[in-house]
Amino acid sequence: MQQVAANTTQVQLSTGSAGHDESFDVSLAPQANVLPPGTELHVVGVYSGGAADGPKSQPWWAKCPNRKDSQAMLNCHQQFAGQHTQNIVTVTVPSSPIPKVLALMSYEPVKWVLVGAKAGNVRRIILGGYHGQDFQGVTEDIPVDVYTYDSSPCVNCSRHSDHFYAYRKDSAEYSQALDKLRSITGLSPVSFQGLPKSDRFTIVSSPAVSVASAGKTENRADSVSGRRFIDEVVIGDVAIPLPEGDWQGLAHIQNPSSRGSDELAVLAKIEQDKLQEMVVLRLQFVVDGKGFARHSACDAAGAQAAKTAENQDFGKQMCFWVGHDTAPWGQPIFNLAANRLVAKNVALPDVLIDSVFHRADKNTALTVVYANNPEIRGLSSPKTTWEASPWHPKFIQRFPDKLTYMQDRMQWAATWFQIFKAKLPASAG
């Protein structure tokens, strides 16, 4: 089992094993693509946090009690040189229906304390800096993206390799930061507040924006994260059935689509910091009525159990299959799920047993993975390739406990296939 501390860098795991459904090979769109119309970008920048008239940071040598002793100075240099103290900057967002993205930047480490983010309709937060940045006062359904050179200690945030920061409008760093923010969000800032040092800012919405029209916008970027579900989860107008239990929403992404809409979501059943089960789904709607290419996973070899009722090229498709996945966190939506789980101090299993269901017609395609963690039943496995796994059909007969578990999953999937077909709208083409 992969045990990853919650404050480590973002989980990055490679793909390369069989057992994946190609539906989930799709990249995840930046959140900018799903921001509602009228969203404002507000930018705040400091060199360091703390009150402008507060105590000044001391150089390392000022902290040395004996500056005449060369060995003492060397020890002091090793202890204090390069230290960067984290300061707090409070950002207050007054209540407003106008949707906002906040970009908060600092060269030095800062903990950004947000006050009123939910009531102020903050849809996304971007932290930029050289040294690590952290935040407080943000609910899980508000995505936080971090762009810093040093590792950032934040929990429940998405870390990126690039970095930027600025606090002066007349600087080259400011132009670079704005270019980066435009590429991330697709927005130009309506406000910028920058100071060398400060401990508080207040965000003010643009008076030119119609509050009435902004109040009508709907954020469909994430209707799942941080919420609880029983029996079903509704994506768009489709209710997807859930197995018994209390399910936590981890992510909901709406990808841009030239043909209609494309949404992905992840839910998990977690007990005592252990992943019990996970549901990952992708739902696509197309307005051209041309359907979807033949689903190759319906015909893939190597599954423990499979049934393909139909699999027409750009026509009706209906199938399910059951198998093992020895690299379950490599595809983009699964990688996002891994980071959300790590943020909750949930260990990541090396192997998942997947029951995958797919249905498509001329207008809609739905693929759902119901993944189970066999470690919950005490069934551990060595970390191997898909072909060498004891869960592989060639070897599983040698492991009666694993065989029994797999047979249970196969029987469940056969029954669930009938529920999957009955619960969803009838095919239209």
mmCIF file of N, CA and C in Angstrom, residues 31 122-126 138-145 156-158 219 221-222 340:
data_model
loop_
_atom_site.group_PDB
_atom_site.id
_atom_site.type_symbol
_atom_site.label_atom_id
_atom_site.label_comp_id
_atom_site.label_asym_id
_atom_site.label_seq_id
_atom_site.Cartn_x
_atom_site.Cartn_y
_atom_site.Cartn_z
ATOM 1 N N GLN A 31 -9.579 24.621 -14.739
ATOM 2 C CA GLN A 31 -10.864 25.080 -14.247
ATOM 3 C C GLN A 31 -11.360 26.327 -14.964
ATOM 4 N N VAL A 122 -16.223 33.038 -4.288
ATOM 5 C CA VAL A 122 -14.918 32.695 -4.845
ATOM 6 C C VAL A 122 -15.006 31.306 -5.459
ATOM 7 N N ARG A 123 -14.657 31.199 -6.738
ATOM 8 C CA ARG A 123 -14.773 29.928 -7.468
ATOM 9 C C ARG A 123 -13.442 29.195 -7.590
ATOM 10 N N ARG A 124 -12.343 29.931 -7.431
ATOM 11 C CA ARG A 124 -11.033 29.306 -7.593
ATOM 12 C C ARG A 124 -9.988 30.200 -6.952
ATOM 13 N N ILE A 125 -8.933 29.589 -6.401
ATOM 14 C CA ILE A 125 -7.827 30.332 -5.805
ATOM 15 C C ILE A 125 -6.524 29.845 -6.426
ATOM 16 N N ILE A 126 -5.671 30.787 -6.786
ATOM 17 C CA ILE A 126 -4.356 30.479 -7.354
ATOM 18 C C ILE A 126 -3.309 31.104 -6.450
ATOM 19 N N VAL A 138 -10.782 27.947 3.383
ATOM 20 C CA VAL A 138 -11.315 27.612 2.063
ATOM 21 C C VAL A 138 -11.961 26.235 2.137
ATOM 22 N N THR A 139 -13.207 26.114 1.707
ATOM 23 C CA THR A 139 -13.891 24.832 1.700
ATOM 24 C C THR A 139 -13.376 23.960 0.558
ATOM 25 N N GLU A 140 -13.615 22.639 0.666
ATOM 26 C CA GLU A 140 -13.043 21.694 -0.297
ATOM 27 C C GLU A 140 -13.574 21.876 -1.704
ATOM 28 N N ASP A 141 -14.763 22.475 -1.861
ATOM 29 C CA ASP A 141 -15.325 22.616 -3.199
ATOM 30 C C ASP A 141 -14.755 23.799 -3.958
ATOM 31 N N ILE A 142 -13.858 24.568 -3.345
ATOM 32 C CA ILE A 142 -13.165 25.654 -4.050
ATOM 33 C C ILE A 142 -11.777 25.147 -4.408
ATOM 34 N N PRO A 143 -11.476 24.937 -5.691
ATOM 35 C CA PRO A 143 -10.159 24.410 -6.066
ATOM 36 C C PRO A 143 -9.052 25.422 -5.800
ATOM 37 N N VAL A 144 -7.915 24.920 -5.328
ATOM 38 C CA VAL A 144 -6.741 25.748 -5.051
ATOM 39 C C VAL A 144 -5.570 25.192 -5.850
ATOM 40 N N ASP A 145 -4.993 26.024 -6.725
ATOM 41 C CA ASP A 145 -3.834 25.637 -7.537
ATOM 42 C C ASP A 145 -2.622 26.417 -7.052
ATOM 43 N N ASN A 156 -4.925 19.538 0.325
ATOM 44 C CA ASN A 156 -6.078 19.679 -0.569
ATOM 45 C C ASN A 156 -5.872 20.793 -1.589
ATOM 46 N N CYS A 157 -4.683 20.792 -2.177
ATOM 47 C CA CYS A 157 -4.385 21.738 -3.248
ATOM 48 C C CYS A 157 -3.711 20.980 -4.385
ATOM 49 N N SER A 158 -3.732 21.564 -5.586
ATOM 50 C CA SER A 158 -3.073 20.973 -6.746
ATOM 51 C C SER A 158 -1.784 21.751 -7.005
ATOM 52 N N ASN A 219 -22.298 27.570 -11.290
ATOM 53 C CA ASN A 219 -21.013 26.917 -11.385
ATOM 54 C C ASN A 219 -21.206 25.411 -11.505
ATOM 55 N N ALA A 221 -18.741 23.584 -12.477
ATOM 56 C CA ALA A 221 -17.393 23.038 -12.472
ATOM 57 C C ALA A 221 -17.265 21.882 -11.489
ATOM 58 N N ASP A 222 -17.971 21.985 -10.359
ATOM 59 C CA ASP A 222 -17.800 20.957 -9.341
ATOM 60 C C ASP A 222 -19.044 20.898 -8.475
ATOM 61 N N ARG A 340 -6.470 13.974 -4.011
ATOM 62 C CA ARG A 340 -7.542 14.319 -3.081
ATOM 63 C C ARG A 340 -7.568 13.326 -1.901
#
